[in-house]
Amino acid sequence: GSSLINFALPLYILMATNNPALLGTVMAFSWIPMVLFNPFGGVMADRLNKKNVVTFFQFLTAIAIVLYVILTGHLNVMILSIIMLIVVTILQTFPSASFETAVYSLIPMEELMRANQVTWIMMLGSGVAAPMFAGFIMRSFGLSTVVYISAGFYVISMLLNSLIKMPFTKPEKSTDTVIKMIAKDTKTGFNYIFKENKTLQKATIAMCLMALILGPVLFFIPQVFITTILQMDETRLGFAQGAIAVGGIIGVLVLGKFEKKITIEKTQPLLASGSIVLIITAAVFGLTNSDFVAYLAIIIGLFLVNSLMAMFSMLFFTYLGQHTPEDIVGKVMSFAMTIMFGSYAAVGFLSGRLFELFSGQPELSIVVLPAIALLVSPLVRMKKVEDKNVELEVPSTIN
């Protein structure tokens, strides 16, 4: 459901305006709510029943999507689509920490990598099917049909979530206000990541650099370069984005096969490799005179980048889950995700500005961000650390 709506709305905005800079700005503004509201999601993840949180917000998202279709006959569709993209982002943000940490309540820590492999493959699988499906439906039946189908999937997901049996221990009642809770949780997350766990500190900085590569790959380059520069239709774009998403699945499978060799200490090589592949992709796109070769270069290059970045993402969140005390994992997860969302918001805005700056040679707009990531990547190089998969005590600064 989310993959369908997140594909259709940005594509509609781009095709209606033919303005990549506007798309970059809209995408940046759509990520800002994640930065603002994700801390509230962290509070809910640690203090409320995770199943109920996820189910409730899926219900609200389905209602919002139906209202969007109803209002399109009465309001400006472009403005409404921009508002809807932001609203959907907000509604996806609140339950995100609950969704990410729910697996920690259900799966033993020693099985977390394998469990994450299954859930990530299913999640990425929707990222493969949805763009291909949505591209065909948009071209044949229009935007509203895609949006209705998205709402239907949200309803199905909500009903399935309501059947899950998940353990929940009600925490002691707090007299703090929500704002004070958020301030405490943010401080806890900051202290644990940047003071107590040096490996997680470097990995979090690497995650910000990863956004410089993965942000354009997932949210900007395919739409702009395939529809605006190569002038290809929604079906071609949908196929390309589906193929790129397959790269994420391959990355997860490779990580599952070599999980003892590809560890969190491999963050820097993965980051550098992704940067180099994206730079090569830009070079091939700029040098070829064939639209087909350029299209193929985008698919193959972004496929490889997405594979490498999926490995990094799964390594990061698995390490965080395995090495964070259970009673603060929601707070730490929320803080890490807030940093990630903030990075994506900045990258979305930068992507649009860079495309505008290099409008005569658009391939140069792809090069700048991965070049920065490549130059800075040595700062996050890690030495091999002993993996202690044992019960953790709450560090002193968090107490």
C-alpha positions as a printed NumPy array, in Angstrom:
array([[  0.   ,   0.   ,   0.   ],
       [  2.7  ,   2.499,   0.944],
       [  4.842,   1.54 ,  -2.061],
       [  1.947,   2.251,  -4.428],
       [  1.101,   5.668,  -2.997],
       [  4.77 ,   6.664,  -2.632],
       [  5.339,   5.825,  -6.311],
       [  2.192,   7.412,  -7.724],
       [  2.062,  10.809,  -6.004],
       [  5.647,  12.018,  -6.731],
       [  5.339,  10.771, -10.324],
       [  2.072,  12.658, -10.801],
       [  3.633,  15.851,  -9.409],
       [  6.64 ,  15.529, -11.728],
       [  4.574,  14.763, -14.844],
       [  2.091,  17.551, -14.141],
       [  4.764,  20.227, -13.612],
       [  7.801,  18.863, -15.517],
       [  9.869,  20.55 , -12.802],
       [ 12.493,  18.287, -11.153],
       [ 13.565,  21.077,  -8.768],
       [  9.982,  21.308,  -7.485],
       [  9.875,  17.534,  -7.052],
       [ 13.096,  17.664,  -4.998],
       [ 11.638,  20.412,  -2.799],
       [  8.345,  18.547,  -2.342],
       [ 10.196,  15.337,  -1.453],
       [ 12.309,  17.275,   1.061],
       [  9.206,  18.746,   2.678],
       [  7.569,  15.314,   2.747],
       [ 10.536,  13.989,   4.79 ],
       [ 10.516,  16.887,   7.272],
       [  7.39 ,  15.549,   9.078],
       [  9.347,  12.351,   9.704],
       [ 11.965,  14.381,  11.552],
       [  9.339,  16.314,  13.526],
       [  6.96 ,  13.478,  14.396],
       [  9.238,  10.442,  14.653],
       [ 10.142,  11.279,  18.303],
       [  6.429,  10.988,  19.141],
       [  6.542,   7.568,  17.499],
       [  9.456,   6.612,  19.74 ],
       [  7.453,   7.571,  22.843],
       [  4.545,   5.411,  21.653],
       [  6.814,   2.456,  20.793],
       [  8.144,   2.227,  24.366],
       [  4.908,   3.003,  26.213],
       [  1.979,   1.667,  24.147],
       [  1.006,  -1.653,  22.612],
       [  2.964,  -1.736,  19.329],
       [  0.319,  -3.779,  17.529],
       [ -2.408,  -1.272,  18.372],
       [ -0.242,   1.668,  17.301],
       [  0.523,   0.181,  13.875],
       [ -3.086,  -0.945,  13.276],
       [ -4.562,   2.441,  14.258],
       [ -2.335,   4.449,  11.935],
       [ -2.893,   2.052,   9.046],
       [ -6.614,   2.668,   9.495],
       [ -6.064,   6.458,   9.476],
       [ -3.927,   6.2  ,   6.325],
       [ -6.645,   4.269,   4.487],
       [ -9.209,   6.917,   5.489],
       [ -6.882,   9.745,   4.353],
       [ -6.37 ,   8.097,   0.954],
       [-10.123,   7.715,   0.395],
       [-10.684,  11.378,   1.384],
       [ -7.985,  12.403,  -1.099],
       [ -9.845,  10.73 ,  -3.971],
       [-13.151,  12.279,  -2.896],
       [-11.652,  15.781,  -2.674],
       [ -9.914,  15.617,  -6.062],
       [-13.223,  16.512,  -7.701],
       [-13.53 ,  19.704,  -5.656],
       [ -9.993,  21.051,  -5.065],
       [ -6.839,  21.689,  -7.112],
       [ -5.382,  18.216,  -7.713],
       [ -1.75 ,  19.384,  -7.71 ],
       [ -1.972,  21.176,  -4.345],
       [ -4.033,  18.313,  -2.933],
       [ -1.431,  15.753,  -4.107],
       [  1.402,  17.661,  -2.414],
       [ -0.615,  17.906,   0.819],
       [ -1.532,  14.23 ,   0.578],
       [  2.105,  13.181,   0.148],
       [  2.97 ,  15.035,   3.357],
       [ -0.079,  13.679,   5.244],
       [  0.698,  10.08 ,   4.252],
       [  4.313,  10.588,   5.324],
       [  3.167,  11.829,   8.745],
       [  0.804,   8.881,   9.19 ],
       [  3.593,   6.459,   8.205],
       [  5.998,   8.148,  10.632],
       [  4.092,   7.745,  13.905],
       [  4.036,   3.901,  13.849],
       [  7.493,   3.462,  12.253],
       [  9.39 ,   2.954,  15.535],
       [  6.695,   0.526,  16.757],
       [  6.904,  -1.385,  13.48 ],
       [ 10.721,  -1.568,  13.486],
       [ 11.005,  -2.639,  17.142],
       [  8.044,  -5.053,  17.164],
       [ 10.277,  -7.833,  15.848],
       [ 12.478,  -7.463,  18.946],
       [  9.444,  -8.463,  21.073],
       [  8.792, -11.576,  19.006],
       [ 12.199, -12.956,  17.994],
       [ 15.168, -14.151,  20.118],
       [ 18.2  , -11.896,  19.623],
       [ 20.357, -14.674,  18.195],
       [ 17.777, -15.141,  15.401],
       [ 17.369, -11.419,  14.688],
       [ 19.482, -11.34 ,  11.524],
       [ 17.515, -14.191,   9.943],
       [ 14.203, -12.687,  11.04 ],
       [ 15.176,  -9.314,   9.585],
       [ 16.173, -11.049,   6.372],
       [ 12.641, -12.442,   5.978],
       [ 10.844,  -9.179,   6.808],
       [ 13.162,  -7.067,   4.662],
       [ 12.734,  -9.377,   1.653],
       [  8.943,  -9.125,   1.976],
       [  9.132,  -5.35 ,   2.357],
       [ 11.509,  -4.968,  -0.583],
       [  9.379,  -7.392,  -2.581],
       [  6.502,  -4.939,  -2.366],
       [  8.953,  -2.328,  -3.642],
       [  9.559,  -4.543,  -6.695],
       [  5.93 ,  -5.301,  -7.526],
       [  4.329,  -1.954,  -6.657],
       [  6.122,   0.345,  -9.168],
       [  5.639,  -2.124, -12.042],
       [  1.968,  -2.526, -11.181],
       [  1.391,   1.169, -10.443],
       [  3.113,   2.308, -13.656],
       [  0.818,   0.135, -15.769],
       [ -2.316,   1.106, -13.835],
       [ -1.516,   4.844, -13.957],
       [ -0.994,   4.751, -17.703],
       [ -4.138,   2.687, -18.361],
       [ -6.615,   3.896, -15.715],
       [ -5.175,   7.01 , -14.077],
       [ -3.94 ,   8.07 , -10.641],
       [ -7.191,   7.57 ,  -8.696],
       [ -7.276,   3.82 ,  -9.424],
       [ -3.764,   3.366,  -7.989],
       [ -4.763,   5.364,  -4.92 ],
       [ -7.897,   3.276,  -4.304],
       [ -5.905,   0.032,  -4.598],
       [ -3.371,   1.439,  -2.112],
       [ -6.179,   2.116,   0.375],
       [ -7.409,  -1.464,  -0.085],
       [ -3.983,  -2.868,   0.79 ],
       [ -3.863,  -0.695,   3.914],
       [ -7.213,  -2.123,   5.044],
       [ -6.003,  -5.695,   4.453],
       [ -2.789,  -4.966,   6.355],
       [ -4.762,  -3.452,   9.245],
       [ -6.929,  -6.57 ,   9.501],
       [ -3.875,  -8.865,   9.441],
       [ -2.118,  -6.807,  12.134],
       [ -5.164,  -7.067,  14.396],
       [ -4.692, -10.876,  14.421],
       [ -1.078, -10.765,  15.653],
       [ -0.439, -11.884,  19.236],
       [  2.282,  -9.65 ,  20.635],
       [  3.497,  -9.536,  24.262],
       [  3.019,  -6.174,  25.971],
       [  3.948,  -5.113,  29.487],
       [  2.321,  -1.86 ,  30.464],
       [  5.004,   0.534,  31.776],
       [  4.663,   2.496,  34.977],
       [  2.504,   5.573,  34.602],
       [  4.562,   8.719,  34.07 ],
       [  3.667,  12.217,  35.239],
       [  5.827,  13.801,  32.514],
       [  4.255,  15.646,  29.6  ],
       [  4.689,  14.25 ,  26.091],
       [  7.224,  16.982,  25.251],
       [  9.25 ,  16.135,  28.359],
       [  9.12 ,  12.434,  27.466],
       [ 10.384,  13.234,  23.958],
       [ 13.206,  15.365,  25.393],
       [ 14.24 ,  12.539,  27.749],
       [ 13.99 ,   9.889,  25.02 ],
       [ 16.012,  12.019,  22.597],
       [ 18.71 ,  12.53 ,  25.225],
       [ 18.75 ,   8.783,  25.943],
       [ 19.098,   7.958,  22.255],
       [ 21.838,  10.558,  21.769],
       [ 23.809,   9.399,  24.815],
       [ 23.667,   5.748,  23.835],
       [ 24.64 ,   6.278,  20.19 ],
       [ 27.229,   9.034,  20.549],
       [ 28.681,   8.352,  24.034],
       [ 28.182,   4.714,  24.97 ],
       [ 28.502,   2.751,  21.727],
       [ 31.352,   3.965,  19.509],
       [ 30.594,   1.417,  16.791],
       [ 26.99 ,   2.621,  16.572],
       [ 28.283,   6.203,  16.585],
       [ 30.347,   5.643,  13.435],
       [ 27.592,   3.579,  11.824],
       [ 25.079,   6.398,  12.428],
       [ 27.396,   8.947,  10.81 ],
       [ 27.765,   6.499,   7.912],
       [ 23.968,   6.32 ,   7.689],
       [ 23.889,  10.095,   7.073],
       [ 26.437,   9.616,   4.287],
       [ 24.392,   6.71 ,   2.935],
       [ 21.475,   9.12 ,   2.472],
       [ 23.631,  11.075,   0.007],
       [ 23.679,   7.971,  -2.198],
       [ 20.439,   6.119,  -1.488],
       [ 18.185,   9.199,  -1.373],
       [ 18.677,  10.145,  -5.048],
       [ 18.667,   6.477,  -6.105],
       [ 15.244,   5.732,  -4.612],
       [ 13.43 ,   9.057,  -4.7  ],
       [ 14.843,  11.26 ,  -7.458],
       [ 17.05 ,   9.794, -10.198],
       [ 14.603,   7.229, -11.699],
       [ 11.643,   9.635, -11.921],
       [ 13.616,  12.589, -13.268],
       [ 16.086,  10.866, -15.579],
       [ 13.677,   8.328, -17.076],
       [ 10.549,  10.486, -17.477],
       [ 12.031,  13.977, -17.941],
       [ 15.332,  13.387, -19.761],
       [ 14.697,  10.115, -21.604],
       [ 10.982,  10.987, -22.096],
       [  9.809,   7.452, -21.288],
       [  6.34 ,   6.561, -19.977],
       [  5.049,   5.367, -16.603],
       [  5.335,   1.682, -17.542],
       [  9.06 ,   1.991, -18.326],
       [  9.585,   3.909, -15.082],
       [  7.644,   1.315, -13.104],
       [  9.723,  -1.514, -14.576],
       [ 12.953,   0.354, -13.801],
       [ 12.003,   1.064, -10.192],
       [ 10.888,  -2.518,  -9.705],
       [ 14.197,  -3.784, -11.082],
       [ 16.112,  -1.377,  -8.832],
       [ 14.135,  -2.65 ,  -5.837],
       [ 15.192,  -6.22 ,  -6.712],
       [ 18.716,  -5.033,  -5.942],
       [ 17.66 ,  -4.52 ,  -2.333],
       [ 16.402,  -8.11 ,  -2.133],
       [ 19.651,  -9.427,  -3.605],
       [ 21.629,  -7.378,  -1.065],
       [ 19.649,  -8.86 ,   1.824],
       [ 20.086, -12.408,   0.473],
       [ 23.841, -11.902,   0.051],
       [ 24.086, -10.552,   3.591],
       [ 22.149, -13.553,   4.913],
       [ 24.537, -15.902,   3.091],
       [ 27.69 , -14.161,   4.313],
       [ 26.498, -12.68 ,   7.62 ],
       [ 29.653, -13.817,   9.434],
       [ 31.91 , -12.08 ,   6.904],
       [ 29.862,  -8.945,   6.136],
       [ 29.628,  -7.363,   9.578],
       [ 29.011,  -3.83 ,  10.855],
       [ 32.737,  -3.129,  10.44 ],
       [ 32.222,  -3.351,   6.648],
       [ 30.224,  -0.101,   6.699],
       [ 32.942,   2.001,   5.076],
       [ 33.68 ,  -0.372,   2.142],
       [ 29.944,  -0.675,   1.393],
       [ 29.56 ,   3.109,   1.454],
       [ 32.601,   3.688,  -0.769],
       [ 31.537,   0.976,  -3.232],
       [ 28.046,   2.448,  -3.554],
       [ 29.525,   5.899,  -4.228],
       [ 31.861,   4.574,  -6.936],
       [ 29.085,   2.617,  -8.68 ],
       [ 26.812,   5.683,  -8.758],
       [ 29.614,   7.855, -10.192],
       [ 30.279,   5.242, -12.923],
       [ 26.536,   5.122, -13.676],
       [ 26.486,   8.904, -14.165],
       [ 29.507,   8.691, -16.485],
       [ 27.919,   6.015, -18.689],
       [ 24.632,   7.958, -18.811],
       [ 26.449,  11.133, -19.879],
       [ 28.702,   9.541, -22.489],
       [ 26.221,   7.353, -24.385],
       [ 24.125,   8.598, -27.298],
       [ 21.639,   5.744, -26.991],
       [ 18.494,   6.203, -24.878],
       [ 18.306,   2.421, -24.43 ],
       [ 21.903,   2.216, -23.104],
       [ 21.243,   5.189, -20.811],
       [ 18.055,   3.496, -19.522],
       [ 19.942,   0.235, -19.007],
       [ 22.79 ,   2.063, -17.204],
       [ 20.299,   3.621, -14.779],
       [ 18.727,   0.236, -14.022],
       [ 21.991,  -1.721, -13.595],
       [ 23.83 ,   1.026, -11.705],
       [ 20.995,   1.771,  -9.277],
       [ 20.348,  -1.975,  -8.874],
       [ 23.938,  -2.423,  -7.625],
       [ 23.828,   0.677,  -5.423],
       [ 20.563,  -0.443,  -3.836],
       [ 22.059,  -3.901,  -3.168],
       [ 25.021,  -2.398,  -1.305],
       [ 22.91 ,   0.087,   0.646],
       [ 20.356,  -2.579,   1.611],
       [ 23.211,  -4.58 ,   3.133],
       [ 24.313,  -1.529,   5.079],
       [ 20.781,  -0.696,   6.293],
       [ 20.098,  -4.23 ,   7.49 ],
       [ 23.487,  -4.406,   9.212],
       [ 22.798,  -1.125,  10.982],
       [ 19.316,  -1.912,  12.302],
       [ 20.209,  -5.501,  13.244],
       [ 23.28 ,  -4.318,  15.154],
       [ 21.188,  -1.651,  16.885],
       [ 18.601,  -4.238,  17.939],
       [ 21.173,  -6.752,  19.177],
       [ 23.331,  -4.259,  21.094],
       [ 20.751,  -1.969,  22.682],
       [ 19.119,  -2.721,  26.077],
       [ 15.506,  -3.811,  25.562],
       [ 13.977,  -1.078,  27.727],
       [ 15.522,   1.727,  25.644],
       [ 15.528,   0.166,  22.16 ],
       [ 12.477,   2.224,  21.096],
       [ 14.169,   5.455,  22.156],
       [ 17.432,   4.622,  20.399],
       [ 15.629,   3.388,  17.27 ],
       [ 13.529,   6.571,  17.18 ],
       [ 16.601,   8.8  ,  17.507],
       [ 18.456,   6.9  ,  14.759],
       [ 15.461,   7.057,  12.426],
       [ 15.034,  10.798,  13.083],
       [ 18.639,  11.336,  11.979],
       [ 18.029,   9.178,   8.891],
       [ 14.828,  11.017,   7.929],
       [ 16.514,  14.389,   8.427],
       [ 19.314,  13.3  ,   6.113],
       [ 16.834,  12.22 ,   3.43 ],
       [ 14.99 ,  15.564,   3.697],
       [ 18.233,  17.488,   3.145],
       [ 19.255,  15.2  ,   0.274],
       [ 15.863,  15.583,  -1.449],
       [ 16.244,  19.356,  -1.437],
       [ 19.891,  19.166,  -2.586],
       [ 19.03 ,  16.788,  -5.442],
       [ 16.519,  19.247,  -6.875],
       [ 18.933,  22.179,  -6.57 ],
       [ 21.794,  20.217,  -8.162],
       [ 19.633,  19.198, -11.109],
       [ 18.672,  22.834, -11.579],
       [ 22.334,  23.904, -11.353],
       [ 23.524,  21.3  , -13.886],
       [ 20.455,  21.364, -16.158],
       [ 22.722,  21.432, -19.242],
       [ 24.64 ,  18.328, -18.084],
       [ 22.199,  16.493, -15.785],
       [ 24.569,  13.558, -15.205],
       [ 26.78 ,  15.903, -13.153],
       [ 23.939,  16.339, -10.667],
       [ 24.28 ,  12.614,  -9.869],
       [ 28.025,  12.818,  -9.211],
       [ 28.268,  15.506,  -6.513],
       [ 26.591,  13.728,  -3.573],
       [ 28.278,  10.305,  -3.957],
       [ 31.621,  12.086,  -4.443],
       [ 31.132,  13.791,  -1.067],
       [ 30.199,  10.446,   0.529],
       [ 33.284,   8.793,  -0.989],
       [ 35.641,  11.533,   0.255],
       [ 34.22 ,  11.49 ,   3.788],
       [ 33.811,   7.689,   4.072],
       [ 37.298,   7.086,   5.623],
       [ 36.002,   8.84 ,   8.763],
       [ 33.657,   5.909,   9.469],
       [ 36.219,   3.133,   8.982],
       [ 35.971,   0.636,  11.869],
       [ 38.286,  -1.912,  13.393],
       [ 37.067,  -5.436,  14.001],
       [ 35.246,  -5.64 ,  17.333],
       [ 34.252,  -8.7  ,  19.294],
       [ 30.539,  -9.44 ,  18.871],
       [ 29.102, -10.007,  22.328],
       [ 25.541, -11.16 ,  21.854],
       [ 24.704, -11.159,  25.57 ],
       [ 22.21 ,  -9.477,  27.84 ],
       [ 23.17 ,  -5.818,  28.158],
       [ 23.152,  -3.58 ,  31.187],
       [ 21.849,  -0.006,  30.902],
       [ 24.929,   2.262,  30.595],
       [ 25.624,   4.727,  33.407],
       [ 24.953,   7.919,  31.428],
       [ 21.504,   6.604,  30.47 ],
       [ 20.705,   5.85 ,  34.103]])
